[in-house]
Amino acid sequence: MKKSLILFVLSLISVFCQTKSVAQTIKVVNASELQTAIAKANPGDEIIMKNGIWKDLQIKFYGTGTKDQPITLRAETAGRVTIEGESNLQIGGTYLVVQDLHFKNGYTPSKSVIQFKINNDSIANFSRVTHCVIDEFTQPNREDTDHWVELWGRNNQLDHCSIIGKSNFGPTVRVFLNGNENIYNYHQIVYNHFGPRPRKGGPHGETLQIGDSNTSMAPSYTNVSNNFFDRCNGEVEIISNKSNFNEFRNNIFFESEGSLVLRHGNYCVIDGNVFIGNEQSDFIGGIRVINTGHWITNNYFYKIKGNEFRSALAVMNGIPKSPLNRYNQVTDVVVAYNTYIDCISPFQFGVGANVDKKDVLPASEIRSASPERMLVANNLLYNHIPDTNPIINYDDVSGITFKNNIFNSENKSSVTNNGLITQALELNKLSEALYAPSQNLEDVYNGFDFDKISTDLFGSERSKQNSIGAITVPVDGNPLLIKKERYGAKWLIKESSNYKSKTIAVSSKKSLINSLKNANSGDVLSLKAGIYKIDGSLAITKNITLTSSDKNKKAELRFTSNQPGFVMHPKGDLHLENVILKGDKKQVAITTLDKNMSKAFNLFIEDTEIANFQSVLHVYKAAFADSITIANSNIKNCSKGILLNTEIDAKGDYNAEFVTITNTSFDAILSDVLNYFRGGYDESTIGGNLVLENNSFTNCGEADESGILIQNHGIVNVVLSNNTFKNNPVKDIAILWGEKGQKPFNNSISNSGEIRIEQNLKQKLMY
Amino acid sequence: MKKSLILFVLSLISVFCQTKSVAQTIKVVNASELQTAIAKANPGDEIIMKNGIWKDLQIKFYGTGTKDQPITLRAETAGRVTIEGESNLQIGGTYLVVQDLHFKNGYTPSKSVIQFKINNDSIANFSRVTHCVIDEFTQPNREDTDHWVELWGRNNQLDHCSIIGKSNFGPTVRVFLNGNENIYNYHQIVYNHFGPRPRKGGPHGETLQIGDSNTSMAPSYTNVSNNFFDRCNGEVEIISNKSNFNEFRNNIFFESEGSLVLRHGNYCVIDGNVFIGNEQSDFIGGIRVINTGHWITNNYFYKIKGNEFRSALAVMNGIPKSPLNRYNQVTDVVVAYNTYIDCISPFQFGVGANVDKKDVLPASEIRSASPERMLVANNLLYNHIPDTNPIINYDDVSGITFKNNIFNSENKSSVTNNGLITQALELNKLSEALYAPSQNLEDVYNGFDFDKISTDLFGSERSKQNSIGAITVPVDGNPLLIKKERYGAKWLIKESSNYKSKTIAVSSKKSLINSLKNANSGDVLSLKAGIYKIDGSLAITKNITLTSSDKNKKAELRFTSNQPGFVMHPKGDLHLENVILKGDKKQVAITTLDKNMSKAFNLFIEDTEIANFQSVLHVYKAAFADSITIANSNIKNCSKGILLNTEIDAKGDYNAEFVTITNTSFDAILSDVLNYFRGGYDESTIGGNLVLENNSFTNCGEADESGILIQNHGIVNVVLSNNTFKNNPVKDIAILWGEKGQKPFNNSISNSGEIRIEQNLKQKLMY
């Protein structure tokens, strides 16, 4: 009796202590204090990391908070705690909050920077990462794969984070669904600023991927809302949805060279998003649809000029009885109440249809199943300059029902029916890029379950004012399409580059080397006429221009060692203008680091002569140029030319995004005048862009084993026009890829090979 | 002002009339009155069909009832309205109820008997079919496909119906998910009596199918609870689940030769079901698992002796990146709190693993992906006679976690770990087939989300009393496993067959023919010794035994015309005992109708001599024998023997389920002594059963073009033992199928071919 009384009192005390424990604030100054504080933390506690740089910090943040009393880990002052070096954060437990951390100047030693899981027995639930920044925290080797945020568990939130500049392999943010602990996750990915993510030159450059084909049958329920996808150019998929019941609402996709892709999984909602392109780019896309039961409503597309995979609405053909990781047929998809302003052929159906490729692909790759039971209704298409081809169909559209869609252009496409109506429309411009009809277009179609489309793009109730298109009028207030301040970590002040570049006069080898070392990014080195003998390599680690002070008397860099002339480093931008580079045939003129090319380089060559090298440009594997531009130059007497051919794994990767060569002469380049290679049958990489215009090629290719002067295997976009080919002893000048619309134009050929077109390229299957 | 007042009053009246309209009872006597009544029906109305037979009635029942005031269509007196001939019922609208209708003596002229849809614009929602009966309402031609109930729309209910005896192609009940109108259906299929469904001899004989592979990504949410599946033997799948989120709770599967198969679709719940087998049958199965995320809990298995596909728990291997219509890998499946009493090797993992068949199958058919992230916990296995092989694994089980499973037998299987515990157990027998532990086995494993397994098989809360296995003690009341009165239409009185068969003496051809015509099913015709010359065919339309009154002086039926001797009709059962059948080589001894063999026949031949026929047995395409049994007989001097080889479409069908021939001599059968064929690579049909024991074959096969004496292509189960083969001029006696475990035993062979075993049979792919 007495014993049990004591037990009773003890348990009362214990309850009292638990519920009344006062939340503590624990300030920590190093990793060991941090882990100790974590181990001791109680609900309501705040662990505060002292301002400063924390280097090589691998945090395991675990604990059990409560809804009202979470355990918080945060910076002393937002923006003044940076985590650098080989660092990461793993979170496991319940109701944990991480706030105001800044990852920069480093990379993760594991497979993720922030992971909502410590191990399979310690997964995060009801936890939140907010107002954190991950900035260029990229692997030294671009080919090393990681994710910057991995979501596991259920009911976690990533909000108001700024996640910028991932250049290595792997989606930036990844939601995992492997295992029952991770389904029905209801994660909230909201109010983040994603990007810019640089072009990657191959697949695995998504900004967000939810699930994968192996878990594509899982119910996910991730909510991706109110995020700003800012120039997310990594690859053809900005978001790769690969699971079910996810929602994408009110996000901004700003000049991002890709699409929101419903790659696997079904029954997703894409509502109220804004897709903004521009006049110049054909790479900025909209929504690409595969699979079943999606609802695409209230979205606003502006100047989306992409085609096929990148069209504003790309509805793909499926593979009958598709393998799990390929393309299911589109069925039961609804596209309603969307607005397309100044988009080019925004509706594209049967995209990827490829029965004509049955000779080069196995049956399990042939997309012959056109959409079924699809409904396209109440959409508004407006073009200031008429687009008479609003619809492109690559296959039968008999499985698609069109109702009450309105264009303001004449419809000369091959799809016409009374659900596609041309009528004059009057639109008002409300703000930059934002157009609404001057009055509601009230003849809407009421499809099955359309009562669930209850509001418009701006949240106005459609039961009160309804119209075809994403916007009903009147529009409340004076809305803008983009309000940048809503997104990302509030405290992050962008270091705005106000630096004004300066010109540094150079007159000797020594001053050249010193100036190059000490210059700021953006500076110009102006070389006095004369010969600069360089017996080593010049490292390009920033944006540097080399030019001649007297354009009529070009300075000459004469390279004398076996070392390469220039070595491009990550983020190196080299501009050569009005100079001469000469070697003695034993060295490479320009190359890259052979490893740790973590970020892209750029190369601009103008009015420059390059002669007597072993090769002109050699790019190592895993190195990548965003742009290589050569104009008005002369390249001669080299064993090899421009070598962009080290991505030989046939996995869709390549060494440069844009290669543009104009008004340049190539003379006596013995082989590989240009060798630009992308291998592997993969539609995730629809890149590689080559422009060859107004150049001359003379006496080139005599030692070329391939027998092909210009090698562009697998490069998707090729322009070959107005060039002159003379006395090149090759079998072929180039082999163009007919399926991709490549054809030569107005080239002059004498005593050289021919330009051939192969309709279908035989490529190595990647799946 | 005045006008609007009038309008106001008018609208008030209208509201008044609508809400106060008195529900009517409308009695109808013919089809035209019925359709008129339907056209006029208001919420709350009852349309009553007059008692009697309604012939060739095709009802379109449409309307808009309300939850409180449905529109009802019913029989005047339950059980006294029968719908016969070419009849069906289609339902379209909201809150419609159909009650007490009895479909018999006919078949549907369309593709379904009861369809919850009139057309795509008129689909049923919130509608109910209750206390109806569909009894042997089967197509005349077994190969004509139909469904007896098609569920479309949402929120419909099929309850307390008795659905019995479908013998033609097509699942009995089918839920359709094609189109957004039909997903999230929450259909209730409850308290029905399904079956018996006779063996079909091939695929497409499911009792219930929910979705198909093309809609297998759809959210279905069909609830299948508290039904009685009574000898549903149609094929290897009793229920074929092909969509997501369906629930199967508290159903009884009684001696049904198949399994509840999770064929496509994911995240289903199988909880609290009872599977009852028996001592004799290896064909009665349990649950077969494919795909992801299923929870299998609280189920009770009794005497399930099936193997592989038909084991109590068959967990299949998947095909990596499987095509949509084949086998996805099993992942994230939970099997917990189930009880297995007197089952043989109830746990079988990696079923269907077939890497050894890679030479005869394409890569897309190779099931090499073993289960992943699967959890097997808290299951109870008890055998009165020890089963030391409770687990069979056909592949790696490293992806399966075992926790706290208890056996009472020693575990000599190759899978052992500390989650599989052998311990002595004491069980109490509560009622027929129902065993519970004498005390709770409380050391349960608490897995992720196991708190959701809140009750046991009988609904007792596990938070109050918990135990390993499906049953916790004490058990309330005195439960029975089966309470038949809970299921099906209450008014259906089974015509219990109390008929006592009589023996009819026959002494002349005329009395034979008359007696055969006038006999009741089950009667015996006892033939006086002598020769009965028959110049036509004898039709067998019922269960008839022909025997000789003096077993030592057998009566002889001598057939003289070109017509077959006996013609089997649907449901014809012919027993030949102690008689002699003789032909003059120009006719078939026994055959079937050449069309409209809507139901199976049976043939039993004992102590009988059959000689001088063109062939012994010829079964037409689409005809099917459940059992063909020949014993102690003598068959000789025929051009051909037993021909069960007309299902040549290679779609998995065959002409007879059980062929058993024992102690019988075959003499001078020139070809096709036995030709028993199943074509097509299809695992849905794991049938065809041939027993050849203690027979002798002499001088047979000399005209056989196949060079094979016994042809058993594609038949899965073959016993060939203790036979004597002498002087048969063939190349092979038989070719057995090694993969199926076929091997000859103790046969004596002289001057005949050999018995060969082919490990893998090359078959035509069906998919």
PDB file of C-alpha atoms in Angstrom, chain A residues 499 502 504 512-525 538-546 566-575 600-604:
ATOM      1  CA  TYR A 499      31.698  45.813 -59.562  1.00  0.00           C
ATOM      2  CA  LYS A 502      38.599  47.656 -65.262  1.00  0.00           C
ATOM      3  CA  ILE A 504      44.683  46.421 -67.109  1.00  0.00           C
ATOM      4  CA  LEU A 512      50.411  39.065 -67.953  1.00  0.00           C
ATOM      5  CA  ILE A 513      50.807  36.338 -65.371  1.00  0.00           C
ATOM      6  CA  ASN A 514      50.531  38.680 -62.435  1.00  0.00           C
ATOM      7  CA  SER A 515      47.622  40.598 -63.849  1.00  0.00           C
ATOM      8  CA  LEU A 516      45.773  37.403 -64.594  1.00  0.00           C
ATOM      9  CA  LYS A 517      46.298  36.290 -61.026  1.00  0.00           C
ATOM     10  CA  ASN A 518      45.282  39.566 -59.419  1.00  0.00           C
ATOM     11  CA  ALA A 519      42.507  40.733 -61.689  1.00  0.00           C
ATOM     12  CA  ASN A 520      38.960  40.780 -60.495  1.00  0.00           C
ATOM     13  CA  SER A 521      36.336  38.810 -62.296  1.00  0.00           C
ATOM     14  CA  GLY A 522      35.213  40.903 -65.242  1.00  0.00           C
ATOM     15  CA  ASP A 523      38.493  42.681 -65.838  1.00  0.00           C
ATOM     16  CA  VAL A 524      40.104  43.112 -69.229  1.00  0.00           C
ATOM     17  CA  LEU A 525      43.811  42.522 -69.844  1.00  0.00           C
ATOM     18  CA  LEU A 538      47.440  30.135 -67.751  1.00  0.00           C
ATOM     19  CA  ALA A 539      44.676  29.262 -65.287  1.00  0.00           C
ATOM     20  CA  ILE A 540      41.297  30.883 -65.932  1.00  0.00           C
ATOM     21  CA  THR A 541      39.364  30.932 -62.660  1.00  0.00           C
ATOM     22  CA  LYS A 542      37.127  33.933 -63.293  1.00  0.00           C
ATOM     23  CA  ASN A 543      35.725  36.100 -66.046  1.00  0.00           C
ATOM     24  CA  ILE A 544      38.727  37.438 -67.943  1.00  0.00           C
ATOM     25  CA  THR A 545      39.102  39.127 -71.300  1.00  0.00           C
ATOM     26  CA  LEU A 546      42.431  39.098 -73.165  1.00  0.00           C
ATOM     27  CA  PHE A 566      44.867  27.918 -70.983  1.00  0.00           C
ATOM     28  CA  VAL A 567      43.295  25.771 -68.288  1.00  0.00           C
ATOM     29  CA  MET A 568      39.670  26.546 -67.596  1.00  0.00           C
ATOM     30  CA  HIS A 569      38.562  26.234 -63.970  1.00  0.00           C
ATOM     31  CA  PRO A 570      34.992  26.054 -62.631  1.00  0.00           C
ATOM     32  CA  LYS A 571      33.154  29.286 -63.418  1.00  0.00           C
ATOM     33  CA  GLY A 572      36.080  30.379 -65.599  1.00  0.00           C
ATOM     34  CA  ASP A 573      34.940  32.669 -68.436  1.00  0.00           C
ATOM     35  CA  LEU A 574      37.606  33.332 -71.023  1.00  0.00           C
ATOM     36  CA  HIS A 575      37.150  35.998 -73.685  1.00  0.00           C
ATOM     37  CA  ALA A 600      30.533  25.211 -65.995  1.00  0.00           C
ATOM     38  CA  PHE A 601      33.000  27.362 -67.930  1.00  0.00           C
ATOM     39  CA  ASN A 602      32.461  29.649 -70.912  1.00  0.00           C
ATOM     40  CA  LEU A 603      34.650  30.456 -73.836  1.00  0.00           C
ATOM     41  CA  PHE A 604      34.281  33.366 -76.243  1.00  0.00           C
TER      42      PHE A 604
END
